[in-house]
Amino acid sequence: MSQSAVKASGVTDAPDAGRWKALVFIALAQLMVVLDATIVNIALPSAQQDLGISDGNRQWVVTAYALAFGGLLLFGGRIADLWGRKRTFVLGLAGFAVASALGGAATNEAMMFGSRALQGVFGALLAPAALSLLAVMFTDAKERAKAFGIYGAIAGGGGAVGLILGGFLTEYLNWRWTFFVNIPFAIVAAAGAYLVIREPKGGRNRSPLDIPGVILSTLGLVALVYGFTRAESNGWSDAVTVGMFVGSAVLLLAFVVVESKVKAPLLPLRVITERNRGGIYLSLGLAIIAMFGLFLFLTYYLQIVKGYTPVKTGFAFLPMIAGMITGSTQIGARLMTRVAPRLLMGPGFLVAAVGMLFLTQLEVDTSYAGVLLPGMLLLGLGMGTAFMPAMSMATTGVEPRDAGVASAMVNTSQQVGGAIGTALLNTIAASATTSYIADHIGGASSRSQQQLVQLEGQVQGYTSAIWFAVGILVVAAALALTLVNAGRPGGPAVTGSGTGDEAEDELRVPVVAH
């Protein structure tokens, strides 16, 4: 590696002796973030009932977190470069613990939504700092691959742990413990990081902060998601709804203009305008839109319609998690060096769409083994197969100075896609449910018949939204097959934003989804 590349990346020739101990605490922080996402899904029905959150607003428990996380990830990565990754990492953990305590102590929906947004803010500091620390502490290619492999295994397996732990905590203690459980994780990880992590010198980027870029991107994304959310209660033609969409378009366009002119942009446009990376960000974001809404619907279907306990609901999701891990480690990882990325991403998204098709057949009395099990298996298998090459390709060919922001863009596309997906699909589902109940409630003479119509209406709403998700996945597959034109690793070179020297190859770092 050239000296200039070393300097640019903040990597020193002598690796830190405590790097493997540091990995333990970095991985613990990653586990906490992954656990938090899935635990809250399982606890949501109980929390909604206790806090009196309406069906139209319940999505904000998920959306407030995802939006704050996604909207501020680029800023968080930039802060880590400026303040130092270790300091930012510890601060992110401390803030996440405080926000979790507020969520567990919430007495109304406003306090719950505020605590979730605060978790997202500190998560946006924590996630890029953790990835950056791994990148600068593990300089040997084989060691780095092993470190990111462990980190990735925790990201995948942590989801399953979260679903089961969330079920146990909700059923046997209280939904509030799904928030409080983050506090010991954060304390141990922060203390260990403070004592063990030794960040290499010379890795800070002291360029001035792009404050206009931060403001424009965050406000633009907030307006976009709020527009989708408002459409559920006020309709798509409502003046404020339309105004939000127009405002969002203006703000995000202004963000692009600003980024093209400032000396130290929050998001250098060269990162997203390269064909392969742009195609990955776009197709990945669309796939996440389809997935996030589905998680929410299935949680409610299993607990409210089917009457599953929180623990049973957690175990019911395991086939999807198993499919994701199998698709990622046994299919994607094994074939990644043999075929072009698009030949894994496109078919992977299509297999996931077939899994979604199974789930469009949901009814009040649907068999778990006949419909839910194969649907979730195929969905997980397809997504895992597609995500593996997408994560690898997302930072291939970037300059060292852009590696961090390219990594953050993957997380941003996922988190913002999740926020939009939850809002959009929840809006579609609520609309279909209202319409179904209005059409059928008149024929229900007894109370039990009316309750059945209510349940049927909910399921009708879920399946209507899932049909949209199927279409979104098909579009994601088409984009991956047409835009991502890179050859298999070791084949034709991928056009990147960098200069193409050998230093660039050494600095490529795998990216792990949250």
PDB file of C-alpha atoms in Angstrom, residues 253-511:
ATOM      1  CA  LEU A 253     -33.118  18.523  -5.500  1.00  0.00           C
ATOM      2  CA  ALA A 254     -31.558  21.467  -3.635  1.00  0.00           C
ATOM      3  CA  PHE A 255     -29.415  18.927  -1.737  1.00  0.00           C
ATOM      4  CA  VAL A 256     -28.087  17.520  -5.025  1.00  0.00           C
ATOM      5  CA  VAL A 257     -27.302  21.046  -6.282  1.00  0.00           C
ATOM      6  CA  VAL A 258     -25.503  21.950  -3.033  1.00  0.00           C
ATOM      7  CA  GLU A 259     -23.485  18.710  -3.069  1.00  0.00           C
ATOM      8  CA  SER A 260     -22.312  19.444  -6.610  1.00  0.00           C
ATOM      9  CA  LYS A 261     -20.939  22.858  -5.591  1.00  0.00           C
ATOM     10  CA  VAL A 262     -19.454  22.654  -2.072  1.00  0.00           C
ATOM     11  CA  LYS A 263     -15.780  21.760  -1.535  1.00  0.00           C
ATOM     12  CA  ALA A 264     -16.408  19.111   1.144  1.00  0.00           C
ATOM     13  CA  PRO A 265     -19.844  17.616   0.347  1.00  0.00           C
ATOM     14  CA  LEU A 266     -21.704  15.385   2.788  1.00  0.00           C
ATOM     15  CA  LEU A 267     -22.325  12.995  -0.123  1.00  0.00           C
ATOM     16  CA  PRO A 268     -19.880  13.327  -3.045  1.00  0.00           C
ATOM     17  CA  LEU A 269     -22.031  12.757  -6.133  1.00  0.00           C
ATOM     18  CA  ARG A 270     -19.339  10.585  -7.726  1.00  0.00           C
ATOM     19  CA  VAL A 271     -20.255   7.891  -5.195  1.00  0.00           C
ATOM     20  CA  ILE A 272     -23.857   7.501  -6.372  1.00  0.00           C
ATOM     21  CA  THR A 273     -23.535   8.375 -10.067  1.00  0.00           C
ATOM     22  CA  GLU A 274     -21.324   5.368 -10.857  1.00  0.00           C
ATOM     23  CA  ARG A 275     -23.650   2.910 -12.603  1.00  0.00           C
ATOM     24  CA  ASN A 276     -23.124  -0.183 -10.464  1.00  0.00           C
ATOM     25  CA  ARG A 277     -23.244   1.524  -7.088  1.00  0.00           C
ATOM     26  CA  GLY A 278     -26.244   3.624  -8.121  1.00  0.00           C
ATOM     27  CA  GLY A 279     -28.051   0.481  -9.267  1.00  0.00           C
ATOM     28  CA  ILE A 280     -27.272  -1.283  -5.989  1.00  0.00           C
ATOM     29  CA  TYR A 281     -28.446   1.596  -3.795  1.00  0.00           C
ATOM     30  CA  LEU A 282     -31.674   1.891  -5.812  1.00  0.00           C
ATOM     31  CA  SER A 283     -32.561  -1.814  -6.020  1.00  0.00           C
ATOM     32  CA  LEU A 284     -31.581  -2.404  -2.380  1.00  0.00           C
ATOM     33  CA  GLY A 285     -33.698   0.529  -1.187  1.00  0.00           C
ATOM     34  CA  LEU A 286     -36.731  -0.774  -3.117  1.00  0.00           C
ATOM     35  CA  ALA A 287     -36.290  -4.298  -1.731  1.00  0.00           C
ATOM     36  CA  ILE A 288     -36.169  -2.915   1.815  1.00  0.00           C
ATOM     37  CA  ILE A 289     -39.370  -0.924   1.143  1.00  0.00           C
ATOM     38  CA  ALA A 290     -41.070  -4.248   0.367  1.00  0.00           C
ATOM     39  CA  MET A 291     -39.609  -6.062   3.389  1.00  0.00           C
ATOM     40  CA  PHE A 292     -40.085  -3.598   6.236  1.00  0.00           C
ATOM     41  CA  GLY A 293     -43.837  -3.216   5.781  1.00  0.00           C
ATOM     42  CA  LEU A 294     -44.198  -6.981   5.626  1.00  0.00           C
ATOM     43  CA  PHE A 295     -42.490  -7.486   9.020  1.00  0.00           C
ATOM     44  CA  LEU A 296     -45.032  -5.180  10.645  1.00  0.00           C
ATOM     45  CA  PHE A 297     -48.022  -6.877   8.960  1.00  0.00           C
ATOM     46  CA  LEU A 298     -46.891 -10.399   9.829  1.00  0.00           C
ATOM     47  CA  THR A 299     -46.334  -9.444  13.485  1.00  0.00           C
ATOM     48  CA  TYR A 300     -49.883  -8.111  13.742  1.00  0.00           C
ATOM     49  CA  TYR A 301     -51.363 -10.975  11.711  1.00  0.00           C
ATOM     50  CA  LEU A 302     -49.778 -13.611  13.930  1.00  0.00           C
ATOM     51  CA  GLN A 303     -50.610 -11.929  17.264  1.00  0.00           C
ATOM     52  CA  ILE A 304     -53.989 -10.305  16.599  1.00  0.00           C
ATOM     53  CA  VAL A 305     -55.576 -12.463  13.894  1.00  0.00           C
ATOM     54  CA  LYS A 306     -54.039 -15.844  14.743  1.00  0.00           C
ATOM     55  CA  GLY A 307     -53.771 -15.201  18.503  1.00  0.00           C
ATOM     56  CA  TYR A 308     -50.095 -16.173  18.820  1.00  0.00           C
ATOM     57  CA  THR A 309     -48.262 -15.228  21.989  1.00  0.00           C
ATOM     58  CA  PRO A 310     -45.227 -12.906  21.606  1.00  0.00           C
ATOM     59  CA  VAL A 311     -42.878 -15.875  22.160  1.00  0.00           C
ATOM     60  CA  LYS A 312     -44.643 -18.023  19.563  1.00  0.00           C
ATOM     61  CA  THR A 313     -44.566 -15.068  17.140  1.00  0.00           C
ATOM     62  CA  GLY A 314     -40.811 -14.786  17.589  1.00  0.00           C
ATOM     63  CA  PHE A 315     -40.287 -18.459  16.801  1.00  0.00           C
ATOM     64  CA  ALA A 316     -42.677 -18.190  13.829  1.00  0.00           C
ATOM     65  CA  PHE A 317     -40.264 -15.730  12.175  1.00  0.00           C
ATOM     66  CA  LEU A 318     -37.278 -18.105  12.449  1.00  0.00           C
ATOM     67  CA  PRO A 319     -37.730 -19.702   8.981  1.00  0.00           C
ATOM     68  CA  MET A 320     -37.281 -16.260   7.392  1.00  0.00           C
ATOM     69  CA  ILE A 321     -34.105 -15.618   9.399  1.00  0.00           C
ATOM     70  CA  ALA A 322     -32.809 -19.129   8.584  1.00  0.00           C
ATOM     71  CA  GLY A 323     -33.505 -18.482   4.904  1.00  0.00           C
ATOM     72  CA  MET A 324     -31.601 -15.187   5.018  1.00  0.00           C
ATOM     73  CA  ILE A 325     -28.559 -16.738   6.695  1.00  0.00           C
ATOM     74  CA  THR A 326     -28.582 -19.697   4.275  1.00  0.00           C
ATOM     75  CA  GLY A 327     -28.992 -17.470   1.218  1.00  0.00           C
ATOM     76  CA  SER A 328     -26.197 -15.182   2.372  1.00  0.00           C
ATOM     77  CA  THR A 329     -23.599 -17.665   3.620  1.00  0.00           C
ATOM     78  CA  GLN A 330     -24.311 -20.803   1.580  1.00  0.00           C
ATOM     79  CA  ILE A 331     -25.529 -19.422  -1.765  1.00  0.00           C
ATOM     80  CA  GLY A 332     -24.431 -15.783  -2.112  1.00  0.00           C
ATOM     81  CA  ALA A 333     -20.986 -16.207  -0.538  1.00  0.00           C
ATOM     82  CA  ARG A 334     -20.202 -19.407  -2.474  1.00  0.00           C
ATOM     83  CA  LEU A 335     -21.331 -18.133  -5.887  1.00  0.00           C
ATOM     84  CA  MET A 336     -20.110 -14.542  -5.528  1.00  0.00           C
ATOM     85  CA  THR A 337     -16.684 -15.282  -7.033  1.00  0.00           C
ATOM     86  CA  ARG A 338     -18.143 -17.413  -9.839  1.00  0.00           C
ATOM     87  CA  VAL A 339     -20.959 -15.348 -11.346  1.00  0.00           C
ATOM     88  CA  ALA A 340     -21.669 -11.671 -11.996  1.00  0.00           C
ATOM     89  CA  PRO A 341     -23.412  -9.868  -9.082  1.00  0.00           C
ATOM     90  CA  ARG A 342     -26.547  -9.127 -11.124  1.00  0.00           C
ATOM     91  CA  LEU A 343     -27.075 -12.878 -11.666  1.00  0.00           C
ATOM     92  CA  LEU A 344     -27.404 -13.284  -7.907  1.00  0.00           C
ATOM     93  CA  MET A 345     -29.256 -10.049  -7.146  1.00  0.00           C
ATOM     94  CA  GLY A 346     -31.916 -10.277  -9.883  1.00  0.00           C
ATOM     95  CA  PRO A 347     -32.906 -13.915  -9.295  1.00  0.00           C
ATOM     96  CA  GLY A 348     -32.622 -13.385  -5.526  1.00  0.00           C
ATOM     97  CA  PHE A 349     -35.186 -10.586  -5.576  1.00  0.00           C
ATOM     98  CA  LEU A 350     -37.448 -12.689  -7.836  1.00  0.00           C
ATOM     99  CA  VAL A 351     -37.308 -15.653  -5.435  1.00  0.00           C
ATOM    100  CA  ALA A 352     -38.230 -13.240  -2.626  1.00  0.00           C
ATOM    101  CA  ALA A 353     -41.152 -12.002  -4.774  1.00  0.00           C
ATOM    102  CA  VAL A 354     -42.384 -15.604  -5.118  1.00  0.00           C
ATOM    103  CA  GLY A 355     -42.246 -15.883  -1.319  1.00  0.00           C
ATOM    104  CA  MET A 356     -44.332 -12.706  -1.108  1.00  0.00           C
ATOM    105  CA  LEU A 357     -46.833 -14.240  -3.556  1.00  0.00           C
ATOM    106  CA  PHE A 358     -47.452 -17.039  -1.053  1.00  0.00           C
ATOM    107  CA  LEU A 359     -48.248 -14.426   1.578  1.00  0.00           C
ATOM    108  CA  THR A 360     -50.873 -12.709  -0.631  1.00  0.00           C
ATOM    109  CA  GLN A 361     -52.998 -15.819   0.025  1.00  0.00           C
ATOM    110  CA  LEU A 362     -53.386 -15.016   3.746  1.00  0.00           C
ATOM    111  CA  GLU A 363     -56.851 -15.438   5.243  1.00  0.00           C
ATOM    112  CA  VAL A 364     -58.137 -15.456   8.813  1.00  0.00           C
ATOM    113  CA  ASP A 365     -57.825 -19.264   9.040  1.00  0.00           C
ATOM    114  CA  THR A 366     -54.675 -19.726   6.898  1.00  0.00           C
ATOM    115  CA  SER A 367     -52.403 -22.634   7.819  1.00  0.00           C
ATOM    116  CA  TYR A 368     -48.937 -21.633   9.040  1.00  0.00           C
ATOM    117  CA  ALA A 369     -47.285 -24.700   7.462  1.00  0.00           C
ATOM    118  CA  GLY A 370     -49.125 -24.389   4.148  1.00  0.00           C
ATOM    119  CA  VAL A 371     -48.652 -20.668   3.400  1.00  0.00           C
ATOM    120  CA  LEU A 372     -46.593 -18.747   5.962  1.00  0.00           C
ATOM    121  CA  LEU A 373     -43.725 -21.232   6.283  1.00  0.00           C
ATOM    122  CA  PRO A 374     -42.868 -21.610   2.557  1.00  0.00           C
ATOM    123  CA  GLY A 375     -43.506 -17.909   1.958  1.00  0.00           C
ATOM    124  CA  MET A 376     -41.103 -16.779   4.688  1.00  0.00           C
ATOM    125  CA  LEU A 377     -38.466 -19.357   3.718  1.00  0.00           C
ATOM    126  CA  LEU A 378     -38.440 -18.230   0.081  1.00  0.00           C
ATOM    127  CA  LEU A 379     -38.464 -14.566   1.076  1.00  0.00           C
ATOM    128  CA  GLY A 380     -35.478 -15.018   3.389  1.00  0.00           C
ATOM    129  CA  LEU A 381     -33.587 -17.201   0.922  1.00  0.00           C
ATOM    130  CA  GLY A 382     -34.029 -14.727  -1.931  1.00  0.00           C
ATOM    131  CA  MET A 383     -33.153 -11.659   0.120  1.00  0.00           C
ATOM    132  CA  GLY A 384     -30.062 -13.299   1.645  1.00  0.00           C
ATOM    133  CA  THR A 385     -28.800 -14.371  -1.777  1.00  0.00           C
ATOM    134  CA  ALA A 386     -29.298 -10.877  -3.234  1.00  0.00           C
ATOM    135  CA  PHE A 387     -27.912  -8.920  -0.274  1.00  0.00           C
ATOM    136  CA  MET A 388     -24.528 -10.655  -0.132  1.00  0.00           C
ATOM    137  CA  PRO A 389     -23.188  -9.453  -3.540  1.00  0.00           C
ATOM    138  CA  ALA A 390     -24.944  -6.091  -3.091  1.00  0.00           C
ATOM    139  CA  MET A 391     -23.075  -5.374   0.147  1.00  0.00           C
ATOM    140  CA  SER A 392     -19.774  -6.451  -1.372  1.00  0.00           C
ATOM    141  CA  MET A 393     -20.217  -4.410  -4.561  1.00  0.00           C
ATOM    142  CA  ALA A 394     -21.366  -1.242  -2.791  1.00  0.00           C
ATOM    143  CA  THR A 395     -17.813  -0.113  -1.943  1.00  0.00           C
ATOM    144  CA  THR A 396     -15.920  -1.758  -4.790  1.00  0.00           C
ATOM    145  CA  GLY A 397     -13.860   0.711  -6.798  1.00  0.00           C
ATOM    146  CA  VAL A 398     -14.308   3.766  -4.567  1.00  0.00           C
ATOM    147  CA  GLU A 399     -11.459   6.049  -3.563  1.00  0.00           C
ATOM    148  CA  PRO A 400     -10.236   5.657   0.044  1.00  0.00           C
ATOM    149  CA  ARG A 401     -11.648   9.081   0.922  1.00  0.00           C
ATOM    150  CA  ASP A 402     -15.111   7.901  -0.246  1.00  0.00           C
ATOM    151  CA  ALA A 403     -15.148   4.438   1.369  1.00  0.00           C
ATOM    152  CA  GLY A 404     -16.902   5.643   4.514  1.00  0.00           C
ATOM    153  CA  VAL A 405     -19.634   7.552   2.724  1.00  0.00           C
ATOM    154  CA  ALA A 406     -20.180   4.668   0.277  1.00  0.00           C
ATOM    155  CA  SER A 407     -20.694   2.357   3.268  1.00  0.00           C
ATOM    156  CA  ALA A 408     -23.026   4.853   4.922  1.00  0.00           C
ATOM    157  CA  MET A 409     -25.066   5.110   1.694  1.00  0.00           C
ATOM    158  CA  VAL A 410     -25.881   1.386   1.912  1.00  0.00           C
ATOM    159  CA  ASN A 411     -27.222   1.829   5.437  1.00  0.00           C
ATOM    160  CA  THR A 412     -29.004   5.023   4.383  1.00  0.00           C
ATOM    161  CA  SER A 413     -30.792   3.328   1.481  1.00  0.00           C
ATOM    162  CA  GLN A 414     -31.857   0.553   3.845  1.00  0.00           C
ATOM    163  CA  GLN A 415     -33.075   2.771   6.687  1.00  0.00           C
ATOM    164  CA  VAL A 416     -34.858   5.302   4.471  1.00  0.00           C
ATOM    165  CA  GLY A 417     -36.302   2.463   2.389  1.00  0.00           C
ATOM    166  CA  GLY A 418     -37.561   0.917   5.623  1.00  0.00           C
ATOM    167  CA  ALA A 419     -39.155   4.182   6.739  1.00  0.00           C
ATOM    168  CA  ILE A 420     -40.850   4.747   3.380  1.00  0.00           C
ATOM    169  CA  GLY A 421     -41.894   1.096   3.129  1.00  0.00           C
ATOM    170  CA  THR A 422     -43.501   1.070   6.568  1.00  0.00           C
ATOM    171  CA  ALA A 423     -45.363   4.328   5.847  1.00  0.00           C
ATOM    172  CA  LEU A 424     -46.408   3.484   2.268  1.00  0.00           C
ATOM    173  CA  LEU A 425     -47.533  -0.099   2.844  1.00  0.00           C
ATOM    174  CA  ASN A 426     -49.255   0.772   6.129  1.00  0.00           C
ATOM    175  CA  THR A 427     -51.196   3.466   4.248  1.00  0.00           C
ATOM    176  CA  ILE A 428     -52.264   1.003   1.547  1.00  0.00           C
ATOM    177  CA  ALA A 429     -53.246  -1.616   4.145  1.00  0.00           C
ATOM    178  CA  ALA A 430     -55.270   0.800   6.286  1.00  0.00           C
ATOM    179  CA  SER A 431     -57.112   2.103   3.223  1.00  0.00           C
ATOM    180  CA  ALA A 432     -58.015  -1.410   2.019  1.00  0.00           C
ATOM    181  CA  THR A 433     -59.112  -2.438   5.530  1.00  0.00           C
ATOM    182  CA  THR A 434     -61.437   0.587   5.889  1.00  0.00           C
ATOM    183  CA  SER A 435     -62.947  -0.052   2.469  1.00  0.00           C
ATOM    184  CA  TYR A 436     -63.535  -3.767   3.164  1.00  0.00           C
ATOM    185  CA  ILE A 437     -65.189  -3.171   6.540  1.00  0.00           C
ATOM    186  CA  ALA A 438     -67.435  -0.434   5.127  1.00  0.00           C
ATOM    187  CA  ASP A 439     -68.614  -2.805   2.374  1.00  0.00           C
ATOM    188  CA  HIS A 440     -69.232  -5.858   4.604  1.00  0.00           C
ATOM    189  CA  ILE A 441     -70.146  -4.661   8.113  1.00  0.00           C
ATOM    190  CA  GLY A 442     -73.783  -4.069   7.119  1.00  0.00           C
ATOM    191  CA  GLY A 443     -74.359  -7.792   6.590  1.00  0.00           C
ATOM    192  CA  ALA A 444     -73.020  -8.722  10.049  1.00  0.00           C
ATOM    193  CA  SER A 445     -75.969  -9.026  12.441  1.00  0.00           C
ATOM    194  CA  SER A 446     -74.284 -10.399  15.573  1.00  0.00           C
ATOM    195  CA  ARG A 447     -71.296  -9.169  17.554  1.00  0.00           C
ATOM    196  CA  SER A 448     -69.237 -12.237  16.632  1.00  0.00           C
ATOM    197  CA  GLN A 449     -69.938 -11.674  12.929  1.00  0.00           C
ATOM    198  CA  GLN A 450     -68.886  -8.031  13.248  1.00  0.00           C
ATOM    199  CA  GLN A 451     -65.629  -9.095  14.932  1.00  0.00           C
ATOM    200  CA  LEU A 452     -65.022 -11.571  12.103  1.00  0.00           C
ATOM    201  CA  VAL A 453     -65.556  -8.816   9.518  1.00  0.00           C
ATOM    202  CA  GLN A 454     -63.066  -6.638  11.422  1.00  0.00           C
ATOM    203  CA  LEU A 455     -60.451  -9.421  11.309  1.00  0.00           C
ATOM    204  CA  GLU A 456     -61.179 -10.160   7.648  1.00  0.00           C
ATOM    205  CA  GLY A 457     -60.788  -6.467   6.921  1.00  0.00           C
ATOM    206  CA  GLN A 458     -57.369  -6.400   8.584  1.00  0.00           C
ATOM    207  CA  VAL A 459     -56.194  -9.420   6.584  1.00  0.00           C
ATOM    208  CA  GLN A 460     -57.567  -7.878   3.379  1.00  0.00           C
ATOM    209  CA  GLY A 461     -55.505  -4.782   4.138  1.00  0.00           C
ATOM    210  CA  TYR A 462     -52.349  -6.840   4.706  1.00  0.00           C
ATOM    211  CA  THR A 463     -52.725  -8.837   1.472  1.00  0.00           C
ATOM    212  CA  SER A 464     -53.468  -5.696  -0.574  1.00  0.00           C
ATOM    213  CA  ALA A 465     -50.228  -4.136   0.671  1.00  0.00           C
ATOM    214  CA  ILE A 466     -48.278  -7.366   0.090  1.00  0.00           C
ATOM    215  CA  TRP A 467     -49.373  -7.350  -3.581  1.00  0.00           C
ATOM    216  CA  PHE A 468     -47.732  -3.924  -3.890  1.00  0.00           C
ATOM    217  CA  ALA A 469     -44.614  -5.363  -2.213  1.00  0.00           C
ATOM    218  CA  VAL A 470     -44.488  -8.148  -4.827  1.00  0.00           C
ATOM    219  CA  GLY A 471     -44.487  -5.529  -7.593  1.00  0.00           C
ATOM    220  CA  ILE A 472     -41.768  -3.516  -5.857  1.00  0.00           C
ATOM    221  CA  LEU A 473     -39.527  -6.602  -5.628  1.00  0.00           C
ATOM    222  CA  VAL A 474     -40.017  -7.342  -9.341  1.00  0.00           C
ATOM    223  CA  VAL A 475     -38.950  -3.758 -10.142  1.00  0.00           C
ATOM    224  CA  ALA A 476     -35.913  -4.153  -7.841  1.00  0.00           C
ATOM    225  CA  ALA A 477     -34.938  -7.327  -9.741  1.00  0.00           C
ATOM    226  CA  ALA A 478     -35.305  -5.565 -13.099  1.00  0.00           C
ATOM    227  CA  LEU A 479     -33.130  -2.641 -11.943  1.00  0.00           C
ATOM    228  CA  ALA A 480     -30.450  -4.987 -10.606  1.00  0.00           C
ATOM    229  CA  LEU A 481     -30.352  -6.965 -13.867  1.00  0.00           C
ATOM    230  CA  THR A 482     -30.166  -3.869 -16.096  1.00  0.00           C
ATOM    231  CA  LEU A 483     -28.110  -1.330 -14.115  1.00  0.00           C
ATOM    232  CA  VAL A 484     -25.565  -3.560 -12.348  1.00  0.00           C
ATOM    233  CA  ASN A 485     -23.292  -4.594 -15.208  1.00  0.00           C
ATOM    234  CA  ALA A 486     -20.083  -5.460 -13.345  1.00  0.00           C
ATOM    235  CA  GLY A 487     -18.465  -8.820 -14.061  1.00  0.00           C
ATOM    236  CA  ARG A 488     -17.677 -11.398 -11.428  1.00  0.00           C
ATOM    237  CA  PRO A 489     -14.848 -10.520  -8.974  1.00  0.00           C
ATOM    238  CA  GLY A 490     -11.573 -11.253 -10.686  1.00  0.00           C
ATOM    239  CA  GLY A 491     -13.185 -10.688 -14.075  1.00  0.00           C
ATOM    240  CA  PRO A 492     -13.523  -7.337 -15.898  1.00  0.00           C
ATOM    241  CA  ALA A 493     -12.787  -4.336 -13.684  1.00  0.00           C
ATOM    242  CA  VAL A 494     -15.611  -2.324 -12.222  1.00  0.00           C
ATOM    243  CA  THR A 495     -15.668   1.322 -13.133  1.00  0.00           C
ATOM    244  CA  GLY A 496     -15.349   3.302  -9.901  1.00  0.00           C
ATOM    245  CA  SER A 497     -14.806   6.772  -8.651  1.00  0.00           C
ATOM    246  CA  GLY A 498     -11.199   6.181  -7.881  1.00  0.00           C
ATOM    247  CA  THR A 499      -7.973   6.163  -9.817  1.00  0.00           C
ATOM    248  CA  GLY A 500      -7.668   2.409 -10.053  1.00  0.00           C
ATOM    249  CA  ASP A 501      -4.250   2.054  -8.386  1.00  0.00           C
ATOM    250  CA  GLU A 502      -3.330  -0.933  -6.269  1.00  0.00           C
ATOM    251  CA  ALA A 503      -3.877   0.991  -3.050  1.00  0.00           C
ATOM    252  CA  GLU A 504      -7.540   1.182  -3.863  1.00  0.00           C
ATOM    253  CA  ASP A 505      -7.892  -2.590  -4.017  1.00  0.00           C
ATOM    254  CA  GLU A 506      -6.335  -2.950  -0.587  1.00  0.00           C
ATOM    255  CA  LEU A 507      -8.784  -0.514   0.943  1.00  0.00           C
ATOM    256  CA  ARG A 508     -11.983  -2.195  -0.165  1.00  0.00           C
ATOM    257  CA  VAL A 509     -14.010  -3.066   2.885  1.00  0.00           C
ATOM    258  CA  PRO A 510     -17.097  -5.303   3.046  1.00  0.00           C
ATOM    259  CA  VAL A 511     -20.251  -3.579   4.241  1.00  0.00           C
TER     260      VAL A 511
END
